[in-house]
Amino acid sequence: MYKNNNYSGKDRIKGFLWLFFFLVMLWLLLTSTFNYQEFWVGIVISFIIAIVTHESYIRLGFPPVTPKRFGFFILYIFILFWEIIKANFDVASRIIRPSLPINPGVVIIKTQLKSDIAKTILANSITLTPGTFTLDIEEDRLLIHWIDVKATAIEETTEIIGKRFEKYLKVIFQ
């Protein structure tokens, strides 16, 4: 979807600036310091990485960074972490209390995502939540192993497993 080079110079500069901004924020988050020397090192490193990678970023299928996509990406990270925490408690409670049902099985979900990178991120997000594991991606379908199958109809499994992530990924990638 984004694998062409039909972006204007203005779009390329805007993409570079957003990528640079994101990298600087990531640097500050990871270093947790506001020491001026480390801050300037982070600025320089972020600038170099942004120069080297901003063209590849688009060629790999990532959409250009915009404020809306960036905001939804941050929101998506929080949603993903929340879903991981909930799933960890669910799996842990099944281990601690063997009386809780475990009904493993393989189900199919459908996605409306179009780009390969968006489907891959959806599959990885599902796999990161304990109790589910993405086995395969084929066109608009994902094959999921589920620790406690609650439904088998594609519409229901899509709603339970996929929609919690897909609604954010659609805004980010389309």
CSV table of N, CA and C in Angstrom, one decimal:
chain,number,residue,atom,x,y,z
A,1,MET,N,0.8,-1.2,0.0
A,1,MET,CA,0.0,0.0,0.0
A,1,MET,C,0.9,1.3,0.0
A,2,TYR,N,1.9,1.3,0.8
A,2,TYR,CA,2.7,2.5,0.9
A,2,TYR,C,4.1,2.2,0.3
A,3,LYS,N,4.2,1.2,-0.5
A,3,LYS,CA,5.5,0.8,-1.1
A,3,LYS,C,5.9,1.6,-2.3
A,4,ASN,N,5.3,2.7,-2.6
A,4,ASN,CA,5.8,3.5,-3.7
A,4,ASN,C,6.6,4.7,-3.2
A,5,ASN,N,7.2,5.3,-4.1
A,5,ASN,CA,8.0,6.5,-3.8
A,5,ASN,C,7.4,7.8,-4.3
A,6,ASN,N,6.0,7.8,-4.4
A,6,ASN,CA,5.3,9.0,-4.9
A,6,ASN,C,5.0,10.0,-3.9
A,7,TYR,N,5.9,10.3,-3.0
A,7,TYR,CA,5.7,11.2,-1.9
A,7,TYR,C,6.5,12.5,-2.3
A,8,SER,N,5.8,13.6,-2.0
A,8,SER,CA,6.4,14.9,-2.4
A,8,SER,C,7.6,15.2,-1.4
A,9,GLY,N,8.4,16.2,-1.7
A,9,GLY,CA,9.5,16.6,-0.8
A,9,GLY,C,8.9,17.0,0.5
A,10,LYS,N,7.8,17.7,0.5
A,10,LYS,CA,7.2,18.2,1.8
A,10,LYS,C,6.8,17.0,2.6
A,11,ASP,N,6.2,15.9,2.0
A,11,ASP,CA,5.8,14.7,2.8
A,11,ASP,C,7.1,14.0,3.3
A,12,ARG,N,8.1,14.0,2.6
A,12,ARG,CA,9.3,13.3,3.0
A,12,ARG,C,10.0,14.1,4.2
A,13,ILE,N,9.9,15.4,4.1
A,13,ILE,CA,10.5,16.2,5.2
A,13,ILE,C,9.6,16.1,6.5
A,14,LYS,N,8.3,16.1,6.3
A,14,LYS,CA,7.4,15.9,7.4
A,14,LYS,C,7.6,14.5,8.0
A,15,GLY,N,7.7,13.5,7.2
A,15,GLY,CA,8.0,12.1,7.7
A,15,GLY,C,9.3,12.1,8.5
A,16,PHE,N,10.3,12.7,7.9
A,16,PHE,CA,11.6,12.8,8.6
A,16,PHE,C,11.5,13.4,10.0
A,17,LEU,N,10.8,14.6,10.0
A,17,LEU,CA,10.7,15.3,11.3
A,17,LEU,C,9.9,14.5,12.3
A,18,TRP,N,8.8,13.9,11.9
A,18,TRP,CA,8.1,13.0,12.9
A,18,TRP,C,8.9,11.9,13.4
A,19,LEU,N,9.6,11.2,12.5
A,19,LEU,CA,10.5,10.1,12.9
A,19,LEU,C,11.6,10.6,13.9
A,20,PHE,N,12.2,11.7,13.6
A,20,PHE,CA,13.2,12.3,14.4
A,20,PHE,C,12.6,12.6,15.8
A,21,PHE,N,11.4,13.3,15.8
A,21,PHE,CA,10.7,13.6,17.1
A,21,PHE,C,10.4,12.3,17.9
A,22,PHE,N,9.9,11.3,17.2
A,22,PHE,CA,9.7,10.0,17.9
A,22,PHE,C,10.9,9.4,18.5
A,23,LEU,N,12.0,9.4,17.7
A,23,LEU,CA,13.3,8.9,18.2
A,23,LEU,C,13.8,9.7,19.4
A,24,VAL,N,13.7,11.0,19.4
A,24,VAL,CA,14.2,11.8,20.5
A,24,VAL,C,13.3,11.5,21.8
A,25,MET,N,12.0,11.3,21.6
A,25,MET,CA,11.1,11.0,22.7
A,25,MET,C,11.5,9.6,23.3
A,26,LEU,N,11.7,8.7,22.4
A,26,LEU,CA,12.1,7.3,22.8
A,26,LEU,C,13.4,7.4,23.6
A,27,TRP,N,14.4,8.1,23.1
A,27,TRP,CA,15.7,8.3,23.8
A,27,TRP,C,15.4,8.8,25.2
A,28,LEU,N,14.6,9.9,25.3
A,28,LEU,CA,14.4,10.4,26.6
A,28,LEU,C,13.7,9.4,27.6
A,29,LEU,N,12.8,8.7,27.0
A,29,LEU,CA,12.1,7.6,27.8
A,29,LEU,C,13.0,6.6,28.3
A,30,LEU,N,13.9,6.1,27.4
A,30,LEU,CA,14.8,5.0,27.7
A,30,LEU,C,15.9,5.4,28.7
A,31,THR,N,16.4,6.7,28.5
A,31,THR,CA,17.5,7.1,29.4
A,31,THR,C,17.1,7.7,30.7
A,32,SER,N,15.8,8.2,30.7
A,32,SER,CA,15.3,8.8,32.0
A,32,SER,C,16.1,9.8,32.6
A,33,THR,N,16.8,10.6,31.8
A,33,THR,CA,17.7,11.6,32.4
A,33,THR,C,17.6,12.9,31.5
A,34,PHE,N,17.8,14.0,32.1
A,34,PHE,CA,17.8,15.3,31.4
A,34,PHE,C,19.1,15.9,31.5
A,35,ASN,N,20.2,15.2,31.7
A,35,ASN,CA,21.5,15.7,31.7
A,35,ASN,C,21.8,16.2,30.3
A,36,TYR,N,22.3,17.4,30.2
A,36,TYR,CA,22.4,18.1,28.8
A,36,TYR,C,23.3,17.3,27.9
A,37,GLN,N,24.4,16.7,28.4
A,37,GLN,CA,25.3,15.9,27.5
A,37,GLN,C,24.5,14.7,26.9
A,38,GLU,N,23.8,14.0,27.8
A,38,GLU,CA,23.1,12.8,27.3
A,38,GLU,C,22.0,13.2,26.3
A,39,PHE,N,21.3,14.4,26.6
A,39,PHE,CA,20.3,14.9,25.8
A,39,PHE,C,20.8,15.2,24.4
A,40,TRP,N,22.0,15.9,24.3
A,40,TRP,CA,22.5,16.2,23.0
A,40,TRP,C,23.0,15.0,22.3
A,41,VAL,N,23.5,14.0,23.0
A,41,VAL,CA,23.9,12.7,22.3
A,41,VAL,C,22.7,12.1,21.7
A,42,GLY,N,21.6,12.1,22.5
A,42,GLY,CA,20.3,11.5,22.0
A,42,GLY,C,19.8,12.3,20.7
A,43,ILE,N,19.9,13.6,20.7
A,43,ILE,CA,19.5,14.4,19.6
A,43,ILE,C,20.4,14.0,18.3
A,44,VAL,N,21.7,13.9,18.5
A,44,VAL,CA,22.5,13.6,17.4
A,44,VAL,C,22.3,12.2,16.9
A,45,ILE,N,22.2,11.2,17.8
A,45,ILE,CA,21.9,9.9,17.4
A,45,ILE,C,20.5,9.7,16.7
A,46,SER,N,19.5,10.4,17.3
A,46,SER,CA,18.2,10.4,16.7
A,46,SER,C,18.2,11.0,15.3
A,47,PHE,N,19.0,12.1,15.1
A,47,PHE,CA,19.1,12.7,13.8
A,47,PHE,C,19.7,11.8,12.8
A,48,ILE,N,20.8,11.2,13.2
A,48,ILE,CA,21.5,10.3,12.3
A,48,ILE,C,20.6,9.1,11.9
A,49,ILE,N,19.9,8.5,12.9
A,49,ILE,CA,19.0,7.4,12.6
A,49,ILE,C,17.9,7.8,11.7
A,50,ALA,N,17.3,9.0,11.9
A,50,ALA,CA,16.2,9.5,11.1
A,50,ALA,C,16.6,9.7,9.7
A,51,ILE,N,17.8,10.3,9.5
A,51,ILE,CA,18.3,10.5,8.1
A,51,ILE,C,18.5,9.2,7.4
A,52,VAL,N,19.1,8.2,8.1
A,52,VAL,CA,19.4,6.9,7.4
A,52,VAL,C,18.1,6.1,7.2
A,53,THR,N,17.1,6.2,8.0
A,53,THR,CA,16.0,5.2,7.9
A,53,THR,C,14.7,5.8,7.4
A,54,HIS,N,14.6,7.1,7.3
A,54,HIS,CA,13.2,7.6,7.0
A,54,HIS,C,12.7,7.2,5.6
A,55,GLU,N,13.6,7.0,4.6
A,55,GLU,CA,13.2,6.4,3.3
A,55,GLU,C,12.8,5.0,3.4
A,56,SER,N,13.6,4.2,4.2
A,56,SER,CA,13.3,2.8,4.3
A,56,SER,C,12.0,2.6,5.1
A,57,TYR,N,11.7,3.5,6.0
A,57,TYR,CA,10.5,3.4,6.8
A,57,TYR,C,9.3,3.3,5.9
A,58,ILE,N,9.2,4.1,4.9
A,58,ILE,CA,8.0,4.1,4.0
A,58,ILE,C,8.1,2.9,3.1
A,59,ARG,N,9.3,2.6,2.6
A,59,ARG,CA,9.4,1.4,1.6
A,59,ARG,C,9.0,0.1,2.3
A,60,LEU,N,9.2,0.0,3.6
A,60,LEU,CA,8.8,-1.2,4.3
A,60,LEU,C,7.3,-1.4,4.5
A,61,GLY,N,6.5,-0.4,4.2
A,61,GLY,CA,5.1,-0.5,4.3
A,61,GLY,C,4.5,0.3,5.4
A,62,PHE,N,5.4,1.0,6.2
A,62,PHE,CA,4.8,1.9,7.3
A,62,PHE,C,4.3,3.1,6.6
A,63,PRO,N,3.2,3.6,7.2
A,63,PRO,CA,2.6,4.8,6.6
A,63,PRO,C,3.4,6.0,7.1
A,64,PRO,N,3.3,7.2,6.4
A,64,PRO,CA,3.9,8.4,6.9
A,64,PRO,C,3.4,8.7,8.3
A,65,VAL,N,4.3,9.2,9.2
A,65,VAL,CA,3.9,9.6,10.5
A,65,VAL,C,3.1,10.9,10.5
A,66,THR,N,2.0,10.9,11.1
A,66,THR,CA,1.2,12.1,11.3
A,66,THR,C,0.8,12.2,12.8
A,67,PRO,N,0.4,13.4,13.2
A,67,PRO,CA,0.1,13.5,14.6
A,67,PRO,C,-1.1,12.6,15.0
A,68,LYS,N,-2.1,12.4,14.2
A,68,LYS,CA,-3.2,11.4,14.5
A,68,LYS,C,-2.7,10.0,14.6
A,69,ARG,N,-1.8,9.6,13.7
A,69,ARG,CA,-1.3,8.2,13.8
A,69,ARG,C,-0.4,8.0,15.0
A,70,PHE,N,0.4,9.1,15.3
A,70,PHE,CA,1.3,9.0,16.4
A,70,PHE,C,0.5,8.9,17.7
A,71,GLY,N,-0.6,9.7,17.8
A,71,GLY,CA,-1.4,9.6,19.0
A,71,GLY,C,-2.1,8.2,19.2
A,72,PHE,N,-2.6,7.7,18.1
A,72,PHE,CA,-3.2,6.4,18.1
A,72,PHE,C,-2.2,5.3,18.4
A,73,PHE,N,-0.9,5.5,18.0
A,73,PHE,CA,0.1,4.5,18.3
A,73,PHE,C,0.4,4.5,19.8
A,74,ILE,N,0.5,5.7,20.4
A,74,ILE,CA,0.7,5.7,21.8
A,74,ILE,C,-0.5,5.1,22.6
A,75,LEU,N,-1.7,5.4,22.1
A,75,LEU,CA,-2.9,4.8,22.7
A,75,LEU,C,-2.8,3.3,22.6
A,76,TYR,N,-2.4,2.8,21.4
A,76,TYR,CA,-2.4,1.4,21.1
A,76,TYR,C,-1.4,0.7,22.0
A,77,ILE,N,-0.3,1.3,22.3
A,77,ILE,CA,0.7,0.7,23.2
A,77,ILE,C,0.1,0.5,24.6
A,78,PHE,N,-0.6,1.5,25.1
A,78,PHE,CA,-1.3,1.3,26.4
A,78,PHE,C,-2.3,0.2,26.3
A,79,ILE,N,-3.1,0.2,25.3
A,79,ILE,CA,-4.1,-0.9,25.1
A,79,ILE,C,-3.5,-2.3,25.1
A,80,LEU,N,-2.4,-2.4,24.3
A,80,LEU,CA,-1.7,-3.6,24.2
A,80,LEU,C,-1.2,-4.1,25.6
A,81,PHE,N,-0.5,-3.2,26.3
A,81,PHE,CA,0.0,-3.5,27.6
A,81,PHE,C,-1.2,-4.0,28.6
A,82,TRP,N,-2.3,-3.3,28.5
A,82,TRP,CA,-3.4,-3.6,29.3
A,82,TRP,C,-4.0,-5.0,29.0
A,83,GLU,N,-4.1,-5.3,27.7
A,83,GLU,CA,-4.5,-6.6,27.3
A,83,GLU,C,-3.5,-7.7,27.7
A,84,ILE,N,-2.2,-7.4,27.6
A,84,ILE,CA,-1.2,-8.4,28.1
A,84,ILE,C,-1.4,-8.7,29.6
A,85,ILE,N,-1.6,-7.6,30.4
A,85,ILE,CA,-1.8,-7.8,31.8
A,85,ILE,C,-3.0,-8.6,32.1
A,86,LYS,N,-4.1,-8.3,31.5
A,86,LYS,CA,-5.4,-9.1,31.7
A,86,LYS,C,-5.2,-10.5,31.3
A,87,ALA,N,-4.5,-10.8,30.2
A,87,ALA,CA,-4.3,-12.2,29.7
A,87,ALA,C,-3.4,-12.9,30.7
A,88,ASN,N,-2.4,-12.2,31.2
A,88,ASN,CA,-1.5,-12.9,32.2
A,88,ASN,C,-2.2,-13.3,33.4
A,89,PHE,N,-3.1,-12.5,33.9
A,89,PHE,CA,-3.9,-12.8,35.1
A,89,PHE,C,-4.8,-14.0,34.8
A,90,ASP,N,-5.4,-14.0,33.6
A,90,ASP,CA,-6.3,-15.1,33.2
A,90,ASP,C,-5.5,-16.4,33.1
A,91,VAL,N,-4.4,-16.4,32.5
A,91,VAL,CA,-3.6,-17.7,32.4
A,91,VAL,C,-3.1,-18.1,33.8
A,92,ALA,N,-2.6,-17.1,34.6
A,92,ALA,CA,-2.1,-17.5,35.9
A,92,ALA,C,-3.2,-18.1,36.8
A,93,SER,N,-4.4,-17.5,36.7
A,93,SER,CA,-5.5,-18.0,37.5
A,93,SER,C,-5.9,-19.5,37.0
A,94,ARG,N,-5.7,-19.8,35.8
A,94,ARG,CA,-6.0,-21.1,35.3
A,94,ARG,C,-4.9,-22.1,35.8
A,95,ILE,N,-3.7,-21.6,36.0
A,95,ILE,CA,-2.6,-22.5,36.5
A,95,ILE,C,-2.8,-22.7,38.0
A,96,ILE,N,-3.2,-21.6,38.7
A,96,ILE,CA,-3.3,-21.7,40.2
A,96,ILE,C,-4.6,-22.5,40.6
A,97,ARG,N,-5.6,-22.3,39.8
A,97,ARG,CA,-6.9,-23.0,40.1
A,97,ARG,C,-7.2,-24.0,38.9
A,98,PRO,N,-6.8,-25.2,39.0
A,98,PRO,CA,-7.0,-26.2,37.9
A,98,PRO,C,-8.5,-26.4,37.6
A,99,SER,N,-9.4,-26.0,38.5
A,99,SER,CA,-10.8,-26.2,38.2
A,99,SER,C,-11.3,-25.3,37.1
A,100,LEU,N,-10.6,-24.2,36.8
A,100,LEU,CA,-11.0,-23.4,35.7
A,100,LEU,C,-10.9,-24.1,34.4
A,101,PRO,N,-11.8,-23.9,33.5
A,101,PRO,CA,-11.8,-24.6,32.2
A,101,PRO,C,-10.6,-24.2,31.3
A,102,ILE,N,-10.1,-25.2,30.7
A,102,ILE,CA,-9.1,-25.0,29.6
A,102,ILE,C,-9.7,-25.8,28.4
A,103,ASN,N,-10.0,-25.1,27.4
A,103,ASN,CA,-10.6,-25.7,26.2
A,103,ASN,C,-9.8,-25.2,25.0
A,104,PRO,N,-8.6,-25.8,24.8
A,104,PRO,CA,-7.8,-25.3,23.7
A,104,PRO,C,-8.3,-25.7,22.4
A,105,GLY,N,-8.0,-24.8,21.4
A,105,GLY,CA,-8.4,-25.1,20.0
A,105,GLY,C,-7.8,-24.1,19.1
A,106,VAL,N,-8.1,-24.3,17.8
A,106,VAL,CA,-7.6,-23.4,16.8
A,106,VAL,C,-8.8,-22.8,16.1
A,107,VAL,N,-8.8,-21.4,16.0
A,107,VAL,CA,-9.9,-20.7,15.4
A,107,VAL,C,-9.4,-19.8,14.4
A,108,ILE,N,-10.3,-19.2,13.6
A,108,ILE,CA,-9.9,-18.3,12.5
A,108,ILE,C,-10.6,-17.0,12.8
A,109,ILE,N,-9.8,-15.9,12.6
A,109,ILE,CA,-10.4,-14.5,12.7
A,109,ILE,C,-10.1,-13.9,11.3
A,110,LYS,N,-11.0,-12.9,11.0
A,110,LYS,CA,-10.8,-12.2,9.8
A,110,LYS,C,-10.3,-10.8,10.1
A,111,THR,N,-9.6,-10.2,9.3
A,111,THR,CA,-9.1,-8.8,9.5
A,111,THR,C,-9.5,-7.9,8.3
A,112,GLN,N,-9.7,-6.7,8.6
A,112,GLN,CA,-9.9,-5.7,7.5
A,112,GLN,C,-8.7,-4.9,7.2
A,113,LEU,N,-7.6,-5.2,7.9
A,113,LEU,CA,-6.3,-4.5,7.6
A,113,LEU,C,-5.8,-5.0,6.2
A,114,LYS,N,-5.2,-4.0,5.5
A,114,LYS,CA,-4.8,-4.3,4.1
A,114,LYS,C,-3.3,-4.5,4.0
A,115,SER,N,-2.5,-3.7,4.7
A,115,SER,CA,-1.0,-3.8,4.5
A,115,SER,C,-0.5,-5.0,5.3
A,116,ASP,N,0.6,-5.6,4.7
A,116,ASP,CA,1.2,-6.8,5.4
A,116,ASP,C,1.8,-6.4,6.7
A,117,ILE,N,2.3,-5.2,6.9
A,117,ILE,CA,3.0,-4.8,8.1
A,117,ILE,C,1.9,-4.7,9.2
A,118,ALA,N,0.7,-4.2,8.9
A,118,ALA,CA,-0.4,-4.0,9.8
A,118,ALA,C,-0.9,-5.4,10.3
A,119,LYS,N,-1.0,-6.3,9.3
A,119,LYS,CA,-1.4,-7.7,9.7
A,119,LYS,C,-0.4,-8.4,10.6
A,120,THR,N,0.9,-8.1,10.3
A,120,THR,CA,1.9,-8.7,11.1
A,120,THR,C,1.9,-8.2,12.5
A,121,ILE,N,1.7,-6.9,12.7
A,121,ILE,CA,1.6,-6.3,14.0
A,121,ILE,C,0.4,-6.8,14.7
A,122,LEU,N,-0.7,-7.0,14.0
A,122,LEU,CA,-1.9,-7.6,14.7
A,122,LEU,C,-1.6,-9.0,15.1
A,123,ALA,N,-1.0,-9.8,14.3
A,123,ALA,CA,-0.6,-11.2,14.7
A,123,ALA,C,0.3,-11.2,15.9
A,124,ASN,N,1.3,-10.3,15.9
A,124,ASN,CA,2.2,-10.3,17.0
A,124,ASN,C,1.6,-9.8,18.3
A,125,SER,N,0.6,-8.9,18.2
A,125,SER,CA,-0.1,-8.4,19.3
A,125,SER,C,-0.9,-9.5,19.9
A,126,ILE,N,-1.6,-10.3,19.1
A,126,ILE,CA,-2.4,-11.4,19.6
A,126,ILE,C,-1.5,-12.5,20.2
A,127,THR,N,-0.3,-12.7,19.7
A,127,THR,CA,0.6,-13.7,20.2
A,127,THR,C,1.2,-13.2,21.5
A,128,LEU,N,1.4,-11.9,21.7
A,128,LEU,CA,2.0,-11.4,22.9
A,128,LEU,C,1.0,-11.5,24.1
A,129,THR,N,-0.3,-11.6,23.9
A,129,THR,CA,-1.2,-11.8,25.0
A,129,THR,C,-1.3,-13.3,25.3
A,130,PRO,N,-0.9,-13.7,26.5
A,130,PRO,CA,-0.9,-15.1,26.9
A,130,PRO,C,-2.3,-15.7,26.7
A,131,GLY,N,-2.2,-16.9,26.2
A,131,GLY,CA,-3.5,-17.7,26.0
A,131,GLY,C,-3.8,-17.7,24.5
A,132,THR,N,-3.2,-16.9,23.7
A,132,THR,CA,-3.4,-16.9,22.3
A,132,THR,C,-2.1,-16.9,21.5
A,133,PHE,N,-2.1,-17.6,20.4
A,133,PHE,CA,-0.9,-17.7,19.6
A,133,PHE,C,-1.3,-17.7,18.1
A,134,THR,N,-0.7,-16.8,17.3
A,134,THR,CA,-1.0,-16.7,15.9
A,134,THR,C,-0.2,-17.8,15.2
A,135,LEU,N,-0.8,-18.7,14.5
A,135,LEU,CA,-0.1,-19.7,13.8
A,135,LEU,C,0.2,-19.4,12.3
A,136,ASP,N,-0.7,-18.6,11.7
A,136,ASP,CA,-0.6,-18.3,10.3
A,136,ASP,C,-1.4,-17.1,9.9
A,137,ILE,N,-0.9,-16.4,8.9
A,137,ILE,CA,-1.7,-15.3,8.2
A,137,ILE,C,-1.8,-15.7,6.8
A,138,GLU,N,-3.1,-15.7,6.3
A,138,GLU,CA,-3.4,-16.0,4.9
A,138,GLU,C,-4.4,-15.0,4.4
A,139,GLU,N,-4.0,-14.1,3.6
A,139,GLU,CA,-4.8,-13.0,3.1
A,139,GLU,C,-5.5,-12.2,4.2
A,140,ASP,N,-6.8,-12.3,4.3
A,140,ASP,CA,-7.5,-11.6,5.4
A,140,ASP,C,-7.8,-12.4,6.6
A,141,ARG,N,-7.2,-13.6,6.7
A,141,ARG,CA,-7.5,-14.5,7.8
A,141,ARG,C,-6.3,-14.8,8.6
A,142,LEU,N,-6.5,-14.9,9.9
A,142,LEU,CA,-5.4,-15.3,10.9
A,142,LEU,C,-5.8,-16.6,11.6
A,143,LEU,N,-5.0,-17.6,11.6
A,143,LEU,CA,-5.2,-18.8,12.3
A,143,LEU,C,-4.6,-18.7,13.7
A,144,ILE,N,-5.5,-18.8,14.7
A,144,ILE,CA,-5.1,-18.6,16.1
A,144,ILE,C,-5.3,-19.8,17.0
A,145,HIS,N,-4.3,-20.1,17.8
A,145,HIS,CA,-4.5,-21.1,18.8
A,145,HIS,C,-4.9,-20.4,20.1
A,146,TRP,N,-6.0,-20.9,20.7
A,146,TRP,CA,-6.6,-20.2,21.8
A,146,TRP,C,-6.7,-21.2,23.0
A,147,ILE,N,-6.3,-20.7,24.1
A,147,ILE,CA,-6.2,-21.6,25.3
A,147,ILE,C,-7.6,-22.0,25.8
A,148,ASP,N,-8.6,-21.1,25.6
A,148,ASP,CA,-10.0,-21.4,26.1
A,148,ASP,C,-10.9,-20.9,25.0
A,149,VAL,N,-11.2,-21.8,24.1
A,149,VAL,CA,-12.1,-21.4,22.9
A,149,VAL,C,-13.5,-21.1,23.5
A,150,LYS,N,-13.9,-19.9,23.3
A,150,LYS,CA,-15.3,-19.4,23.7
A,150,LYS,C,-16.3,-19.3,22.6
A,151,ALA,N,-15.8,-19.4,21.4
A,151,ALA,CA,-16.6,-19.3,20.2
A,151,ALA,C,-15.8,-19.9,19.0
A,152,THR,N,-16.6,-20.4,18.0
A,152,THR,CA,-15.9,-21.0,16.8
A,152,THR,C,-16.3,-20.2,15.5
A,153,ALA,N,-17.4,-19.5,15.6
A,153,ALA,CA,-17.8,-18.7,14.4
A,153,ALA,C,-16.8,-17.6,14.1
A,154,ILE,N,-16.4,-17.4,12.9
A,154,ILE,CA,-15.4,-16.4,12.5
A,154,ILE,C,-15.8,-15.0,13.0
A,155,GLU,N,-17.1,-14.7,12.9
A,155,GLU,CA,-17.5,-13.3,13.3
A,155,GLU,C,-17.3,-13.1,14.8
A,156,GLU,N,-17.6,-14.2,15.6
A,156,GLU,CA,-17.5,-14.1,17.1
A,156,GLU,C,-16.0,-14.1,17.5
A,157,THR,N,-15.2,-15.0,16.9
A,157,THR,CA,-13.8,-15.0,17.3
A,157,THR,C,-13.1,-13.7,16.9
A,158,THR,N,-13.5,-13.2,15.7
A,158,THR,CA,-12.9,-11.9,15.3
A,158,THR,C,-13.2,-10.8,16.3
A,159,GLU,N,-14.4,-10.8,16.8
A,159,GLU,CA,-14.8,-9.8,17.8
A,159,GLU,C,-14.1,-10.0,19.1
A,160,ILE,N,-14.0,-11.2,19.6
A,160,ILE,CA,-13.4,-11.4,20.9
A,160,ILE,C,-11.8,-11.2,20.8
A,161,ILE,N,-11.2,-11.7,19.8
A,161,ILE,CA,-9.7,-11.7,19.8
A,161,ILE,C,-9.1,-10.5,19.0
A,162,GLY,N,-9.7,-10.3,17.8
A,162,GLY,CA,-9.0,-9.3,16.9
A,162,GLY,C,-9.4,-7.8,17.1
A,163,LYS,N,-10.7,-7.6,17.3
A,163,LYS,CA,-11.2,-6.2,17.2
A,163,LYS,C,-10.6,-5.3,18.3
A,164,ARG,N,-10.2,-5.8,19.4
A,164,ARG,CA,-9.6,-5.0,20.5
A,164,ARG,C,-8.3,-4.3,20.0
A,165,PHE,N,-7.6,-4.9,19.0
A,165,PHE,CA,-6.4,-4.3,18.5
A,165,PHE,C,-6.6,-3.7,17.1
A,166,GLU,N,-7.5,-4.3,16.3
A,166,GLU,CA,-7.6,-3.9,14.9
A,166,GLU,C,-8.2,-2.5,14.8
A,167,LYS,N,-9.1,-2.1,15.7
A,167,LYS,CA,-9.7,-0.7,15.5
A,167,LYS,C,-8.6,0.3,15.7
A,168,TYR,N,-7.6,0.1,16.4
A,168,TYR,CA,-6.5,1.1,16.5
A,168,TYR,C,-5.5,1.0,15.4
A,169,LEU,N,-5.2,-0.2,15.0
A,169,LEU,CA,-4.3,-0.5,13.9
A,169,LEU,C,-4.9,0.1,12.5
A,170,LYS,N,-6.2,0.1,12.4
A,170,LYS,CA,-6.8,0.6,11.2
A,170,LYS,C,-6.5,2.1,11.0
A,171,VAL,N,-6.6,2.8,12.1
A,171,VAL,CA,-6.3,4.3,12.1
A,171,VAL,C,-4.8,4.5,11.9
A,172,ILE,N,-4.0,3.7,12.5
A,172,ILE,CA,-2.5,3.9,12.3
A,172,ILE,C,-2.0,3.6,10.9
A,173,PHE,N,-2.6,2.5,10.3
A,173,PHE,CA,-2.0,2.0,9.0
A,173,PHE,C,-2.9,2.3,7.8
A,174,GLN,N,-4.1,2.9,7.9
A,174,GLN,CA,-4.9,3.2,6.7
A,174,GLN,C,-5.2,4.7,6.6
